XYZ file of C-alpha atoms in Angstrom:
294
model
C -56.741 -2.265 -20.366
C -53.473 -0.924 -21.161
C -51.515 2.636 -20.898
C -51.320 4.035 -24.140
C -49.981 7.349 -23.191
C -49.102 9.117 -20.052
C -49.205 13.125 -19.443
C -48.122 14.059 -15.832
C -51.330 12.214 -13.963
C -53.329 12.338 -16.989
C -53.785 8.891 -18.910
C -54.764 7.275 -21.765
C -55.929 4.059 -22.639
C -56.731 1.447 -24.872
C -58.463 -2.085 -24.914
C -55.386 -4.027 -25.185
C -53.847 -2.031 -27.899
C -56.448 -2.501 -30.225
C -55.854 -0.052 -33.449
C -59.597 1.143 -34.061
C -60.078 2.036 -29.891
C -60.436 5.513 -29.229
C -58.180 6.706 -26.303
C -60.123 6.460 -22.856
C -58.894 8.944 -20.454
C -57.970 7.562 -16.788
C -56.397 8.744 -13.799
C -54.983 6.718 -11.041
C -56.500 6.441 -7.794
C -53.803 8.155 -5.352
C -50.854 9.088 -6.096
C -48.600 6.212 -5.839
C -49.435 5.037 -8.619
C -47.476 5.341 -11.628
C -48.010 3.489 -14.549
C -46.133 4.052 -17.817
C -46.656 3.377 -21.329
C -46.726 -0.092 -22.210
C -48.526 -1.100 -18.625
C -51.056 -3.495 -18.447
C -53.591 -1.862 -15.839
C -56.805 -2.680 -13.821
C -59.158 0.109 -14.599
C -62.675 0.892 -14.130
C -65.157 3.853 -15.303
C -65.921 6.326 -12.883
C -69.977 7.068 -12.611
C -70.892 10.325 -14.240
C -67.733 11.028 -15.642
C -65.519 10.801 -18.593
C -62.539 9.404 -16.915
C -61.713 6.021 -15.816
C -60.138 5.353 -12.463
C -56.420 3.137 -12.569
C -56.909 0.589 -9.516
C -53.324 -1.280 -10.511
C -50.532 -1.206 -12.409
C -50.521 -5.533 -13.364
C -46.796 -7.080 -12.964
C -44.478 -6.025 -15.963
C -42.571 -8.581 -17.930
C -39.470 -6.248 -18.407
C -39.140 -2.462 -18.149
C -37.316 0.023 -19.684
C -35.775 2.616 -17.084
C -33.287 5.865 -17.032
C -31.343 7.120 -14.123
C -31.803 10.916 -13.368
C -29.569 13.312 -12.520
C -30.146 12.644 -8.819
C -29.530 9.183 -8.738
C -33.143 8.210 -9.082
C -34.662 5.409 -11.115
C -37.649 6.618 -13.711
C -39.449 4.505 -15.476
C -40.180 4.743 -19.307
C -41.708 1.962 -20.835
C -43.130 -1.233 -19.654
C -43.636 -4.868 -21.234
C -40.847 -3.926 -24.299
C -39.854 -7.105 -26.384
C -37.861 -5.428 -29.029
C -35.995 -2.049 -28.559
C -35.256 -0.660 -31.963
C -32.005 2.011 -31.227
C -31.945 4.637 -34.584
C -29.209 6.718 -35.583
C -28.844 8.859 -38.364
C -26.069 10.638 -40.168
C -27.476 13.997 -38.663
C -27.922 14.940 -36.005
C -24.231 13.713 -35.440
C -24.501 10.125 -34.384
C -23.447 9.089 -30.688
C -22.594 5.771 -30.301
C -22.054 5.859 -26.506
C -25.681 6.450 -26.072
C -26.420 3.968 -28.472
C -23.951 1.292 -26.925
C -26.115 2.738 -23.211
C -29.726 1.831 -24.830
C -27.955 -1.983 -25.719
C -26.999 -2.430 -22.352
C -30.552 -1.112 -21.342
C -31.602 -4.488 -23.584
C -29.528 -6.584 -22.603
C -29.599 -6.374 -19.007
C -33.583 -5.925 -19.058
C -33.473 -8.294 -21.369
C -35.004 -7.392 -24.451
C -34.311 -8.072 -28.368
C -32.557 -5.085 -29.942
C -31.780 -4.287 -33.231
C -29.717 -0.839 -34.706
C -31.616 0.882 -37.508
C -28.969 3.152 -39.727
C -31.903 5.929 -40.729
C -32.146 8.765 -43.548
C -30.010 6.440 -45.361
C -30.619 8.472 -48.257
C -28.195 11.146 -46.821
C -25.029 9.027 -46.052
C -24.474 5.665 -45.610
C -24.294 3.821 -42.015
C -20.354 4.826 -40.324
C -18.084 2.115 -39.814
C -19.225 1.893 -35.773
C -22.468 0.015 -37.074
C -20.646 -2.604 -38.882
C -19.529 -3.175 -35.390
C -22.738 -3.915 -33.757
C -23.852 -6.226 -36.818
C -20.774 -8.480 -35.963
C -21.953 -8.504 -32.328
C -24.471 -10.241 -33.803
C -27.592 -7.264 -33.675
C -30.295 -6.878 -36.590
C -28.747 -3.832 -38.110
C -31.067 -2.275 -40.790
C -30.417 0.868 -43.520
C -33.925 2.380 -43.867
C -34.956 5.615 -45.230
C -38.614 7.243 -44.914
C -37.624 8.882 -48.713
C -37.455 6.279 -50.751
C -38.939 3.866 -48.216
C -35.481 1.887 -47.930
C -35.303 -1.107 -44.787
C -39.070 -0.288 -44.088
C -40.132 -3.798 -44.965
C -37.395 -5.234 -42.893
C -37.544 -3.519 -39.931
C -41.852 -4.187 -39.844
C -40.447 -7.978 -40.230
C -38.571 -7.586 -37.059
C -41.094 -5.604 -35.329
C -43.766 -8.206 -36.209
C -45.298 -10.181 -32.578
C -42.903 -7.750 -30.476
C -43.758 -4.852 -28.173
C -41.283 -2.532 -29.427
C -39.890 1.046 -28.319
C -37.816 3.567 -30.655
C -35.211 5.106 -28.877
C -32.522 7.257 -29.956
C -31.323 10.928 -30.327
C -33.535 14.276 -30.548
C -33.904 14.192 -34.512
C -32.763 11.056 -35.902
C -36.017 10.192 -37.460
C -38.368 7.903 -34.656
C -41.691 9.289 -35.335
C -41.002 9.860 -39.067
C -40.519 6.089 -39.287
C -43.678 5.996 -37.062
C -45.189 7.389 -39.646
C -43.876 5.549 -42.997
C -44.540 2.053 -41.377
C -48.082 2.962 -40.442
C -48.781 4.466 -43.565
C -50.110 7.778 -42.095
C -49.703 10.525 -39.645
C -49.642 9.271 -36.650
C -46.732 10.984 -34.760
C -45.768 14.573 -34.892
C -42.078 15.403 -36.251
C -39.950 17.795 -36.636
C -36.719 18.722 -38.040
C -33.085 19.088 -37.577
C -31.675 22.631 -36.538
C -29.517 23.961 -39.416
C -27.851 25.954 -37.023
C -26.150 23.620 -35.085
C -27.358 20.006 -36.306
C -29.168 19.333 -33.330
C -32.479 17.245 -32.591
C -35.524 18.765 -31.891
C -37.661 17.789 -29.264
C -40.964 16.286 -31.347
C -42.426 13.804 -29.286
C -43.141 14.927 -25.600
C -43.978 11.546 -24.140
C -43.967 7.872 -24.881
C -46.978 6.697 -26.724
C -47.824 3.408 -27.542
C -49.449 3.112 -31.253
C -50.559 -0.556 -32.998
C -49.528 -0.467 -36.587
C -51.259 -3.598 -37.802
C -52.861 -6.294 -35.245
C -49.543 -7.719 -34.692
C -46.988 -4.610 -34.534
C -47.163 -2.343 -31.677
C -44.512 0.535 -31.137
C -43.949 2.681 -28.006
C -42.306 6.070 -29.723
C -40.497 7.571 -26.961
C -38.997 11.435 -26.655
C -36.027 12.134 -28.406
C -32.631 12.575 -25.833
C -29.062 14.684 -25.971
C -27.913 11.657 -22.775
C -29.576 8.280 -21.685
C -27.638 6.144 -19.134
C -29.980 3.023 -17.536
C -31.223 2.865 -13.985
C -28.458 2.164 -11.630
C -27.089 -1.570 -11.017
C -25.135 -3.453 -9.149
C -21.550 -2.396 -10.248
C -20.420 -6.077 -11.657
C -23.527 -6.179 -13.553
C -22.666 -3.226 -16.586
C -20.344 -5.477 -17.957
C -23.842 -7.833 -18.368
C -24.778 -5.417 -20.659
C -22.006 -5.585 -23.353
C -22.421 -9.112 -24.842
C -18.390 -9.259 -25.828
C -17.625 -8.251 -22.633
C -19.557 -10.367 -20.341
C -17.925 -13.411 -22.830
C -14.581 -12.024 -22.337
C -15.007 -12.069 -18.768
C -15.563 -15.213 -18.337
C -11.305 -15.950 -18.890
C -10.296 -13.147 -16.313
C -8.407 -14.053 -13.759
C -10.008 -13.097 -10.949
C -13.933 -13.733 -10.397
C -15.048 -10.065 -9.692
C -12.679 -8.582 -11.869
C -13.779 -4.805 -13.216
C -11.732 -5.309 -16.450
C -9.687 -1.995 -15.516
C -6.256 -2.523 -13.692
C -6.770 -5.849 -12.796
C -4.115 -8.229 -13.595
C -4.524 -11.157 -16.323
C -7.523 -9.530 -17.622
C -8.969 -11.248 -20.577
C -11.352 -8.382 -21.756
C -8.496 -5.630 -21.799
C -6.221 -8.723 -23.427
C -9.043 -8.611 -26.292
C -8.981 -5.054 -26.351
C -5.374 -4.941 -27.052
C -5.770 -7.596 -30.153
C -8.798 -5.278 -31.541
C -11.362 -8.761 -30.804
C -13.115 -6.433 -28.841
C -13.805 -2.979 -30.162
C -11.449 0.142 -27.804
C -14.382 2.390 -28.339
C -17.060 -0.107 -26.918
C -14.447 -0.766 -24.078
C -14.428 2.807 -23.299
C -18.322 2.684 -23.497
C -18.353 0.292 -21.261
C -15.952 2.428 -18.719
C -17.597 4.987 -18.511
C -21.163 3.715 -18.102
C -19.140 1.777 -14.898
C -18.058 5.262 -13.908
C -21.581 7.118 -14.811
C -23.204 3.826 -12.113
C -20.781 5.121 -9.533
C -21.414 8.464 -9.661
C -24.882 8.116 -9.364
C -24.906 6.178 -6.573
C -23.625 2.621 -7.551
C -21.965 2.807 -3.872
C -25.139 1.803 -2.491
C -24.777 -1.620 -3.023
């Protein structure tokens, strides 16, 4: 069996993933327990009930996590292949949490590819060009005219994969066009201040076709991944953890150090300042959160 959904310690799941399943509802027995959407689980039905019981949460092949305000890790998604990052001209695109959700990938590791959405509207900003040279799938698509849609279900095709991005930008509308109905709730932008609205209220996994599954995860304003060992955030900016390899010193931070080769590329434009400031403060964000640990 596998989680589907999760609501608090409500549950729902499906044979596998298999499209025509109805949801079976499940809770877990006690409450350390905590499986997530994407989880492969050990399950059985509970005698004169409705519900089925969760016995185990089976080992995860990667998993997508966040780091809370306090410092603590929470899981969002389990068994992700492919994590499909979308931006949009509006809500006002933030490439910081975008360049946060690739590091997520990289250091889980995952595929990832950038999907430029509501093409329609504007065309993708310069800062995309950036992570198509960095060698990502980077795809225009628009749920108007249907733009990208073909390209992105080629990507998506054999892969587990979770949409991720800003409150707004589009997930569950492109839910929606590459399953050919209604399967996600959406919502619009605010024209008051051209903000995301919160839509989807928890990660659901939804099967497409028999070999395209999609975890469409809640909409967010911040994202930063669960806390690591300090040396490791460079791991998750490709250029940088290549740059690093010419440093002069083995554990250097690529900040003051001397004979740096990552703030030498910086200073030649090979590697981009704004992705080298993305990649300070997600070092600073680790500390503050409790980084010191280690």
């Amino acid at each position: 069996m596998r989680v589907a959904a999760s609501f608090g310690a409500r549950f729902e799941l499906t044979p596998d993933g298999l499209p025509s399943a109805d949801p079976i509802p499940a809770r877990p027995r006690g409450k350390k327990l905590k499986p997530v959407a994407g989880d492969f689980v050990r399950a059985r039905p509970l005698e004169g009930e409705k519900d089925w019981q969760i016995e185990e949460v089976l080992e995860r092949a990667s998993a997508l996590d966040r780091t809370d305000t306090r410092g603590r890790r929470e899981l969002l998604a389990a068994n992700v292949s492919m994590m499909v990052i979308v931006l949009a001209p509006q809500p006002q695109p933030d490439f910081f949490i975008a360049d946060r959700y690739l590091a997520a990938a990289e250091l889980m590791p995952c595929k990832a590819a950038i999907v430029w959405n509501k093409s329609d509207i504007a065309a993708p900003e310069a800062e995309v060009e950036v992570y198509r040279a960095l060698g990502y799938h980077v795809i225009n698509a628009s749920n108007k005219n249907h733009d990208g849609i073909g390209a992105l279900r080629d990507i998506m095709r054999g892969e587990l994969s979770v949409f991720v991005g800003q409150s707004g930008v589009g997930k569950s509308t492109l839910v929606n066009t590459l399953s050919g109905g209604d399967v996600q709730r959406t919502g619009s932008v605010s024209s008051a201040n051209l903000e995301g609205r919160h839509t989807t209220v928890s990660a659901r996994l939804i099967t497409l076709d028999t070999d395209i599954q999609v975890i469409d995860s809640p909409g967010v304003r911040d994202y930063a991944p669960g806390i690591i060992e300090p040396r490791e955030v460079a791991r998750g900016f490709r250029e940088i953890h290549a740059a690093a390899a010419g440093c002069r010193f083995a554990d250097c931070m690529h900040r003051a150090e001397p004979d740096c080769e990552v703030k030498a590329q910086v200073e030649t434009g090979k590697i981009s300042d704004r992705r080298y400031r993305s990649y300070l403060r997600l070092a600073q964000i680790n500390r503050q959160l409790g980084a010191d640990r280690y």
